[in-house]
Amino acid sequence: MPSQLPRPYVSVVVPLYNEQDSVEPLHQQITSALVALGASYEIIFVDDGSRDRTFAVAEALAARDPSLRVIKFRANAGQTPAMAAGIDHARGETIVTMDGDLQNDPDDIQYLLRELERGHDLAVGWRFERQDKFLSRRLPSVIANRLIRKVTRVAIKDNGCSLKAFRAKVIQGVPLYSEMHRFIPAMMSVAGPKIAEIKVKHHARRFGQSKYGLARIYRVLLDLLIVKSVASFSDRPLLWFALLGVPAALIGVGGLVIGLGVQYARFGQVSLPVAGSGLLFLALALFLFLGGALAELVFKTGDVRPRQFAALTMTRPGTQGAGAGQ
Amino acid sequence: MSAPDISVIVPVTLRHDDVAALFATYREALDDLGRSYEIIYVLDGPKPDVLDELQKLRATGRRLEIAQLARSFGEATALAAGFEISRGALILTLPAYFQVDTRALRALLDAKNDHHMVVAHRWPRRGSAFDKLRRGLFHRLIRAVTGSTYRDLGCGVRLLDRQVLEEISLYGDQHRLLPVIVERNGFRVREVDLPQSDRDEFRGRYSFRHMVGRILDVFTIFFLVRFTKKPLRFFGGVGGTMCVFGGVYLLVLIVQRLFFGQPLADRPALLLSSLLVVLGIQIVGLGLLGELIIFSHARDIKEYRVERIVN
């Protein structure tokens, strides 16, 4: 990643999967948008193991344009890993991600970047006039977004929009895996970033096929649960596990007291099922407590540290050039 | 000395045939390929008799490398160890016993093209009806779990690019799953029919340990496929279901106690329902731990495999 060249101001990361018809117009649009911006830039196309001519077209473009880099995957890995790869290889101080299907408008990049200039760590697009089918695409998305907002408490209206801009240091410190791209703001919330959401244009699909269907809803829900628990557990895993253990311990002690004490006092005989259940729940409490200890160990050896997040997003009010900790 | 085209690795584990005869056969077949090659024998743990034979071969002027592991680590580890000292751009693994008709080895090279790995499938193949059934079952299970259609994972004849072994870590008894693991790392794998050697005959009976090993293979792959990305998805599903069942059961019992006056204290059903709830929560807890591991190590566990970067 480090290079002797000066870092460009912005890296635009675009995952591509079977988008051979879109590549050229996309490259053209992004280039003209960025040139108009007047800042240094690089474009990163990530070919996610396409089976059509996507890579060939992108490679030919890269031969003529030194600011275009193409990363080719050996096999299809998915949109989130593709974004993660682009972000890992990006050299810019800011990173913009967008879809490769021409539904996002590169002209909007400037507005997102302006929000970063104003001190936000993350600017996300909001497709306020979505050009998709209502029943199969928009309705599920509205429901999903409301749910995500409620659960993660990150107030964003449109989590599915790929057009986002990040301060590079912040996004590069956030783990991205599986299908997390939909939850980037939620995942980043572990770092406590300042988020801006602005309206962006959205075009109808021109080429190729949409790669999503209704079936993803179920997985989105599960992922949501995962993101929520991981994000809230990442701070103080031991505490969270222990808190889960408290009700179990209470039930356990209650069961023991009733099963042994109360039953004996009233009927002169202990109740094995009740006492046994009590013991089970006590064991569960112990298990959860030890699980919390394990989780602490996991975080100690891992590379995601809350401390580091804090350093990334802190501001220094009253100092010159207040902004993200550099 | 310049690096050879092909490094041939022969891991020697429990089962091995007459060393000199096998070596002669391999040498003849390899000479026929018309490429430069080196042969590396890796002994998985001390095997004095095999070592002796190999040293005799070397004394007669045959070129071969010998590596001996200090104790038995398993065939996959032996392969990895052999890879460490190999120098060729292509790696060919051959079993320490007659398995395929080596005169057909060229088919492997011919099929390579732009594939990263070619594995042999012994065909036509002999064997009792029971063997066939056992084999069919194993491969069908693997297929159900991974979706890959390999028909002879037990075959030790594989040709692969150096790059493949550089990228994947291999240990223990994973050699049988090698094609599946390689494919999961984004490489292109192909299976080619090779005639079985007429001397491929396993004389002993398959031990209980061996059978358990095969079943564990399926589990290993199952875990690799299901857990490495999203542990909580799987554990959460299993544990959650259990928890819901237990919880509903528990609720029914409590309602019966409170409103229908059915005594609860002497019913083992209470134990069963609490057990389900407790177990369910524990399983979800394990899944959460797994998820936390992935989350906090996500930058080490790269999910993508880059083939090329342009510019």
PDB file of N, CA and C in Angstrom, chain B residues 13-46:
ATOM      1  N   THR B  13       3.839 -42.738   4.331  1.00  0.00           N
ATOM      2  CA  THR B  13       3.145 -42.896   5.610  1.00  0.00           C
ATOM      3  C   THR B  13       3.012 -44.384   5.911  1.00  0.00           C
ATOM      4  N   LEU B  14       1.917 -44.786   6.507  1.00  0.00           N
ATOM      5  CA  LEU B  14       1.758 -46.184   6.909  1.00  0.00           C
ATOM      6  C   LEU B  14       1.877 -47.143   5.732  1.00  0.00           C
ATOM      7  N   ARG B  15       1.132 -46.840   4.687  1.00  0.00           N
ATOM      8  CA  ARG B  15       1.063 -47.782   3.588  1.00  0.00           C
ATOM      9  C   ARG B  15       2.154 -47.485   2.571  1.00  0.00           C
ATOM     10  N   HIS B  16       3.009 -48.458   2.306  1.00  0.00           N
ATOM     11  CA  HIS B  16       3.972 -48.282   1.229  1.00  0.00           C
ATOM     12  C   HIS B  16       4.345 -49.620   0.619  1.00  0.00           C
ATOM     13  N   ASP B  17       4.618 -49.574  -0.675  1.00  0.00           N
ATOM     14  CA  ASP B  17       4.973 -50.791  -1.398  1.00  0.00           C
ATOM     15  C   ASP B  17       6.485 -50.879  -1.536  1.00  0.00           C
ATOM     16  N   ASP B  18       6.906 -51.916  -2.202  1.00  0.00           N
ATOM     17  CA  ASP B  18       8.329 -52.151  -2.446  1.00  0.00           C
ATOM     18  C   ASP B  18       8.993 -50.876  -2.992  1.00  0.00           C
ATOM     19  N   VAL B  19       9.911 -50.315  -2.223  1.00  0.00           N
ATOM     20  CA  VAL B  19      10.458 -48.995  -2.527  1.00  0.00           C
ATOM     21  C   VAL B  19      11.194 -48.962  -3.866  1.00  0.00           C
ATOM     22  N   ALA B  20      12.072 -49.945  -4.075  1.00  0.00           N
ATOM     23  CA  ALA B  20      12.902 -49.927  -5.281  1.00  0.00           C
ATOM     24  C   ALA B  20      12.055 -50.072  -6.542  1.00  0.00           C
ATOM     25  N   ALA B  21      11.100 -50.995  -6.517  1.00  0.00           N
ATOM     26  CA  ALA B  21      10.259 -51.232  -7.691  1.00  0.00           C
ATOM     27  C   ALA B  21       9.438 -49.991  -8.018  1.00  0.00           C
ATOM     28  N   LEU B  22       8.876 -49.378  -6.979  1.00  0.00           N
ATOM     29  CA  LEU B  22       8.056 -48.188  -7.178  1.00  0.00           C
ATOM     30  C   LEU B  22       8.896 -47.053  -7.742  1.00  0.00           C
ATOM     31  N   PHE B  23      10.097 -46.888  -7.171  1.00  0.00           N
ATOM     32  CA  PHE B  23      10.984 -45.819  -7.629  1.00  0.00           C
ATOM     33  C   PHE B  23      11.318 -45.996  -9.110  1.00  0.00           C
ATOM     34  N   ALA B  24      11.607 -47.236  -9.478  1.00  0.00           N
ATOM     35  CA  ALA B  24      11.953 -47.515 -10.872  1.00  0.00           C
ATOM     36  C   ALA B  24      10.785 -47.161 -11.791  1.00  0.00           C
ATOM     37  N   THR B  25       9.590 -47.534 -11.372  1.00  0.00           N
ATOM     38  CA  THR B  25       8.404 -47.238 -12.175  1.00  0.00           C
ATOM     39  C   THR B  25       8.204 -45.737 -12.333  1.00  0.00           C
ATOM     40  N   TYR B  26       8.306 -45.028 -11.228  1.00  0.00           N
ATOM     41  CA  TYR B  26       8.121 -43.582 -11.266  1.00  0.00           C
ATOM     42  C   TYR B  26       9.164 -42.917 -12.151  1.00  0.00           C
ATOM     43  N   ARG B  27      10.415 -43.409 -12.006  1.00  0.00           N
ATOM     44  CA  ARG B  27      11.505 -42.781 -12.744  1.00  0.00           C
ATOM     45  C   ARG B  27      11.278 -42.938 -14.260  1.00  0.00           C
ATOM     46  N   GLU B  28      10.871 -44.122 -14.604  1.00  0.00           N
ATOM     47  CA  GLU B  28      10.622 -44.405 -16.023  1.00  0.00           C
ATOM     48  C   GLU B  28       9.530 -43.473 -16.558  1.00  0.00           C
ATOM     49  N   ALA B  29       8.440 -43.372 -15.793  1.00  0.00           N
ATOM     50  CA  ALA B  29       7.322 -42.533 -16.232  1.00  0.00           C
ATOM     51  C   ALA B  29       7.730 -41.068 -16.319  1.00  0.00           C
ATOM     52  N   LEU B  30       8.525 -40.624 -15.346  1.00  0.00           N
ATOM     53  CA  LEU B  30       8.928 -39.220 -15.318  1.00  0.00           C
ATOM     54  C   LEU B  30       9.900 -38.909 -16.447  1.00  0.00           C
ATOM     55  N   ASP B  31      10.792 -39.842 -16.718  1.00  0.00           N
ATOM     56  CA  ASP B  31      11.710 -39.652 -17.845  1.00  0.00           C
ATOM     57  C   ASP B  31      10.932 -39.472 -19.142  1.00  0.00           C
ATOM     58  N   ASP B  32       9.845 -40.224 -19.252  1.00  0.00           N
ATOM     59  CA  ASP B  32       9.017 -40.166 -20.455  1.00  0.00           C
ATOM     60  C   ASP B  32       8.406 -38.789 -20.685  1.00  0.00           C
ATOM     61  N   LEU B  33       8.181 -38.053 -19.597  1.00  0.00           N
ATOM     62  CA  LEU B  33       7.520 -36.749 -19.726  1.00  0.00           C
ATOM     63  C   LEU B  33       8.407 -35.743 -20.457  1.00  0.00           C
ATOM     64  N   GLY B  34       9.713 -35.995 -20.411  1.00  0.00           N
ATOM     65  CA  GLY B  34      10.628 -35.101 -21.122  1.00  0.00           C
ATOM     66  C   GLY B  34      10.823 -33.762 -20.446  1.00  0.00           C
ATOM     67  N   ARG B  35      10.588 -33.682 -19.152  1.00  0.00           N
ATOM     68  CA  ARG B  35      10.851 -32.453 -18.401  1.00  0.00           C
ATOM     69  C   ARG B  35      11.891 -32.766 -17.334  1.00  0.00           C
ATOM     70  N   SER B  36      12.610 -31.731 -16.911  1.00  0.00           N
ATOM     71  CA  SER B  36      13.543 -31.974 -15.815  1.00  0.00           C
ATOM     72  C   SER B  36      12.751 -32.093 -14.514  1.00  0.00           C
ATOM     73  N   TYR B  37      13.214 -32.933 -13.621  1.00  0.00           N
ATOM     74  CA  TYR B  37      12.459 -33.152 -12.387  1.00  0.00           C
ATOM     75  C   TYR B  37      13.386 -33.514 -11.250  1.00  0.00           C
ATOM     76  N   GLU B  38      12.869 -33.367 -10.029  1.00  0.00           N
ATOM     77  CA  GLU B  38      13.566 -33.870  -8.842  1.00  0.00           C
ATOM     78  C   GLU B  38      12.578 -34.720  -8.059  1.00  0.00           C
ATOM     79  N   ILE B  39      13.074 -35.719  -7.357  1.00  0.00           N
ATOM     80  CA  ILE B  39      12.198 -36.563  -6.557  1.00  0.00           C
ATOM     81  C   ILE B  39      12.522 -36.367  -5.090  1.00  0.00           C
ATOM     82  N   ILE B  40      11.486 -36.074  -4.316  1.00  0.00           N
ATOM     83  CA  ILE B  40      11.676 -35.873  -2.885  1.00  0.00           C
ATOM     84  C   ILE B  40      10.838 -36.881  -2.119  1.00  0.00           C
ATOM     85  N   TYR B  41      11.493 -37.726  -1.343  1.00  0.00           N
ATOM     86  CA  TYR B  41      10.769 -38.641  -0.461  1.00  0.00           C
ATOM     87  C   TYR B  41      10.665 -37.990   0.907  1.00  0.00           C
ATOM     88  N   VAL B  42       9.459 -37.950   1.455  1.00  0.00           N
ATOM     89  CA  VAL B  42       9.297 -37.436   2.806  1.00  0.00           C
ATOM     90  C   VAL B  42       8.775 -38.554   3.684  1.00  0.00           C
ATOM     91  N   LEU B  43       9.579 -38.960   4.658  1.00  0.00           N
ATOM     92  CA  LEU B  43       9.151 -40.011   5.571  1.00  0.00           C
ATOM     93  C   LEU B  43       8.418 -39.373   6.739  1.00  0.00           C
ATOM     94  N   ASP B  44       7.171 -39.757   6.918  1.00  0.00           N
ATOM     95  CA  ASP B  44       6.359 -39.202   7.999  1.00  0.00           C
ATOM     96  C   ASP B  44       6.689 -39.954   9.290  1.00  0.00           C
ATOM     97  N   GLY B  45       7.723 -39.520   9.959  1.00  0.00           N
ATOM     98  CA  GLY B  45       8.190 -40.217  11.152  1.00  0.00           C
ATOM     99  C   GLY B  45       9.279 -41.209  10.779  1.00  0.00           C
ATOM    100  N   PRO B  46      10.028 -41.704  11.762  1.00  0.00           N
ATOM    101  CA  PRO B  46      11.139 -42.612  11.483  1.00  0.00           C
ATOM    102  C   PRO B  46      10.653 -43.909  10.834  1.00  0.00           C
TER     103      PRO B  46
END
